[in-house]
């Protein structure tokens, strides 16, 4: 089954404790992306990656890091989480072979609470 | 810069009523793609439709229809004979052909009252 998986689905942590949210897709998609969803703000893109070893900042990259060492994985790293990073996070992937017009497939989301 | 505006924050309708969700976008590019996604209470994001800027034909899928008008930069979504299962947050999104970023609106929360 074609899918994007994220782990963990729920996470409660404390300020300053480094954490990683994993994202993996099994569709061999070139493009992967992270979003955060906050009430009244919709989905905002944090980082995206056009392919292995190619990453770029989205609209809200501060406080986050990503890496793309393998095509299927795109982890989101919070080196020193703060309460304003409490949010719902989505990973997504897109096939680029025929252009960016392809559909984004989203993971199930990760709810993060930073105390 | 690109922007998507969904001015309706929340809408409530009674079951079987028709409802239209508005989406207005901004871009200077001539080639772009528009999307609608549904987020039910369970939280996942469900793809509904993709439309490219060269195809202004309206589309109908069951009770769902979309009206794309380049003249007004709008891509509105209509649900006919709404049902309780349509209760969700709906997002409109945009990406330009030469760009790498997706831009989402702030979403419209639809509640269908039985």
mmCIF file of C-alpha atoms in Angstrom, chain A:
data_model
loop_
_atom_site.group_PDB
_atom_site.id
_atom_site.type_symbol
_atom_site.label_atom_id
_atom_site.label_comp_id
_atom_site.label_asym_id
_atom_site.label_seq_id
_atom_site.Cartn_x
_atom_site.Cartn_y
_atom_site.Cartn_z
ATOM 1 C CA UNK A 1 0.000 0.000 0.000
ATOM 2 C CA UNK A 2 1.294 3.417 -1.009
ATOM 3 C CA UNK A 3 1.719 5.518 2.073
ATOM 4 C CA UNK A 4 3.595 8.110 4.073
ATOM 5 C CA UNK A 5 4.307 7.115 7.658
ATOM 6 C CA UNK A 6 5.258 9.325 10.569
ATOM 7 C CA UNK A 7 6.500 8.441 14.022
ATOM 8 C CA UNK A 8 5.658 9.110 16.694
ATOM 9 C CA UNK A 9 2.013 10.050 16.248
ATOM 10 C CA UNK A 10 1.874 11.788 19.611
ATOM 11 C CA UNK A 11 4.715 13.262 21.614
ATOM 12 C CA UNK A 12 4.939 15.231 24.830
ATOM 13 C CA UNK A 13 8.337 16.666 25.659
ATOM 14 C CA UNK A 14 9.970 19.426 27.640
ATOM 15 C CA UNK A 15 11.684 22.580 26.510
ATOM 16 C CA UNK A 16 15.187 22.019 25.242
ATOM 17 C CA UNK A 17 15.085 18.242 24.883
ATOM 18 C CA UNK A 18 16.106 17.321 21.346
ATOM 19 C CA UNK A 19 13.644 15.249 19.386
ATOM 20 C CA UNK A 20 13.255 13.743 15.940
ATOM 21 C CA UNK A 21 10.049 12.988 14.080
ATOM 22 C CA UNK A 22 10.577 10.418 11.384
ATOM 23 C CA UNK A 23 8.894 10.379 7.987
ATOM 24 C CA UNK A 24 9.080 7.629 5.426
ATOM 25 C CA UNK A 25 7.382 7.059 2.068
ATOM 26 C CA UNK A 26 7.272 3.913 -0.040
ATOM 27 C CA UNK A 27 6.326 5.501 -3.367
ATOM 28 C CA UNK A 28 9.832 6.456 -4.537
ATOM 29 C CA UNK A 29 8.794 10.119 -4.588
ATOM 30 C CA UNK A 30 11.463 12.709 -5.172
ATOM 31 C CA UNK A 31 9.809 15.571 -3.296
ATOM 32 C CA UNK A 32 9.170 15.482 0.436
ATOM 33 C CA UNK A 33 8.018 18.200 2.759
ATOM 34 C CA UNK A 34 7.165 19.073 6.348
ATOM 35 C CA UNK A 35 4.259 21.264 7.412
ATOM 36 C CA UNK A 36 2.941 22.491 10.698
ATOM 37 C CA UNK A 37 -0.740 23.161 11.264
ATOM 38 C CA UNK A 38 -1.882 25.709 13.811
ATOM 39 C CA UNK A 39 -5.386 27.030 14.515
ATOM 40 C CA UNK A 40 -6.243 29.936 12.262
ATOM 41 C CA UNK A 41 -3.004 29.642 10.314
ATOM 42 C CA UNK A 42 -3.643 26.631 8.124
ATOM 43 C CA UNK A 43 -0.701 24.550 6.972
ATOM 44 C CA UNK A 44 2.645 26.244 6.714
ATOM 45 C CA UNK A 45 5.616 24.666 5.024
ATOM 46 C CA UNK A 46 8.676 24.214 7.225
ATOM 47 C CA UNK A 47 11.189 22.565 4.909
ATOM 48 C CA UNK A 48 11.073 20.661 1.668
ATOM 49 C CA UNK A 49 13.410 18.463 -0.299
ATOM 50 C CA UNK A 50 13.502 18.049 -4.049
ATOM 51 C CA UNK A 51 15.685 14.953 -3.865
ATOM 52 C CA UNK A 52 18.417 13.247 -1.852
ATOM 53 C CA UNK A 53 20.801 15.743 -0.247
ATOM 54 C CA UNK A 54 18.722 18.695 -1.547
ATOM 55 C CA UNK A 55 16.740 20.596 1.077
ATOM 56 C CA UNK A 56 15.280 24.101 1.210
ATOM 57 C CA UNK A 57 13.562 26.311 3.711
ATOM 58 C CA UNK A 58 9.856 26.858 3.566
ATOM 59 C CA UNK A 59 7.983 29.672 5.252
ATOM 60 C CA UNK A 60 8.664 28.767 8.887
ATOM 61 C CA UNK A 61 12.045 26.987 9.155
ATOM 62 C CA UNK A 62 13.286 28.598 12.379
ATOM 63 C CA UNK A 63 13.958 26.065 15.106
ATOM 64 C CA UNK A 64 13.880 23.060 12.771
ATOM 65 C CA UNK A 65 16.378 20.975 10.875
ATOM 66 C CA UNK A 66 15.915 18.290 8.258
ATOM 67 C CA UNK A 67 18.050 15.835 6.370
ATOM 68 C CA UNK A 68 17.550 13.759 3.233
ATOM 69 C CA UNK A 69 20.162 11.054 3.131
ATOM 70 C CA UNK A 70 17.870 8.518 1.552
ATOM 71 C CA UNK A 71 15.068 9.017 -0.896
ATOM 72 C CA UNK A 72 12.432 7.431 1.292
ATOM 73 C CA UNK A 73 13.205 9.196 4.592
ATOM 74 C CA UNK A 74 12.919 12.832 5.615
ATOM 75 C CA UNK A 75 13.253 13.294 9.380
ATOM 76 C CA UNK A 76 12.342 16.531 11.133
ATOM 77 C CA UNK A 77 14.681 17.498 13.945
ATOM 78 C CA UNK A 78 13.975 19.925 16.757
ATOM 79 C CA UNK A 79 17.343 20.561 18.391
ATOM 80 C CA UNK A 80 15.947 22.591 21.287
ATOM 81 C CA UNK A 81 12.157 22.523 21.256
ATOM 82 C CA UNK A 82 10.224 25.440 22.666
ATOM 83 C CA UNK A 83 6.534 25.748 23.609
ATOM 84 C CA UNK A 84 5.784 27.721 20.428
ATOM 85 C CA UNK A 85 6.613 24.589 18.470
ATOM 86 C CA UNK A 86 3.619 22.841 19.969
ATOM 87 C CA UNK A 87 1.662 21.969 16.868
ATOM 88 C CA UNK A 88 0.349 19.295 14.532
ATOM 89 C CA UNK A 89 3.010 18.258 12.029
ATOM 90 C CA UNK A 90 2.472 16.653 8.656
ATOM 91 C CA UNK A 91 4.956 15.053 6.327
ATOM 92 C CA UNK A 92 4.114 14.811 2.637
ATOM 93 C CA UNK A 93 5.595 13.465 -0.563
ATOM 94 C CA UNK A 94 5.072 14.134 -4.266
ATOM 95 C CA UNK A 95 6.183 12.382 -7.426
ATOM 96 C CA UNK A 96 8.135 14.831 -9.582
ATOM 97 C CA UNK A 97 8.685 12.819 -12.716
ATOM 98 C CA UNK A 98 5.937 14.605 -14.573
ATOM 99 C CA UNK A 99 6.164 17.923 -12.773
ATOM 100 C CA UNK A 100 5.000 19.497 -9.586
ATOM 101 C CA UNK A 101 1.380 19.168 -10.552
ATOM 102 C CA UNK A 102 1.194 15.732 -9.035
ATOM 103 C CA UNK A 103 -0.796 15.150 -5.873
ATOM 104 C CA UNK A 104 0.753 15.415 -2.451
ATOM 105 C CA UNK A 105 0.379 12.380 -0.233
ATOM 106 C CA UNK A 106 0.250 13.244 3.441
ATOM 107 C CA UNK A 107 1.251 11.279 6.475
ATOM 108 C CA UNK A 108 -1.199 10.833 9.374
ATOM 109 C CA UNK A 109 0.251 13.702 11.396
ATOM 110 C CA UNK A 110 2.240 14.025 14.611
ATOM 111 C CA UNK A 111 0.831 15.944 17.551
ATOM 112 C CA UNK A 112 3.634 17.563 19.510
ATOM 113 C CA UNK A 113 3.279 19.230 22.885
ATOM 114 C CA UNK A 114 6.301 21.059 24.282
ATOM 115 C CA UNK A 115 6.022 21.906 27.971
#
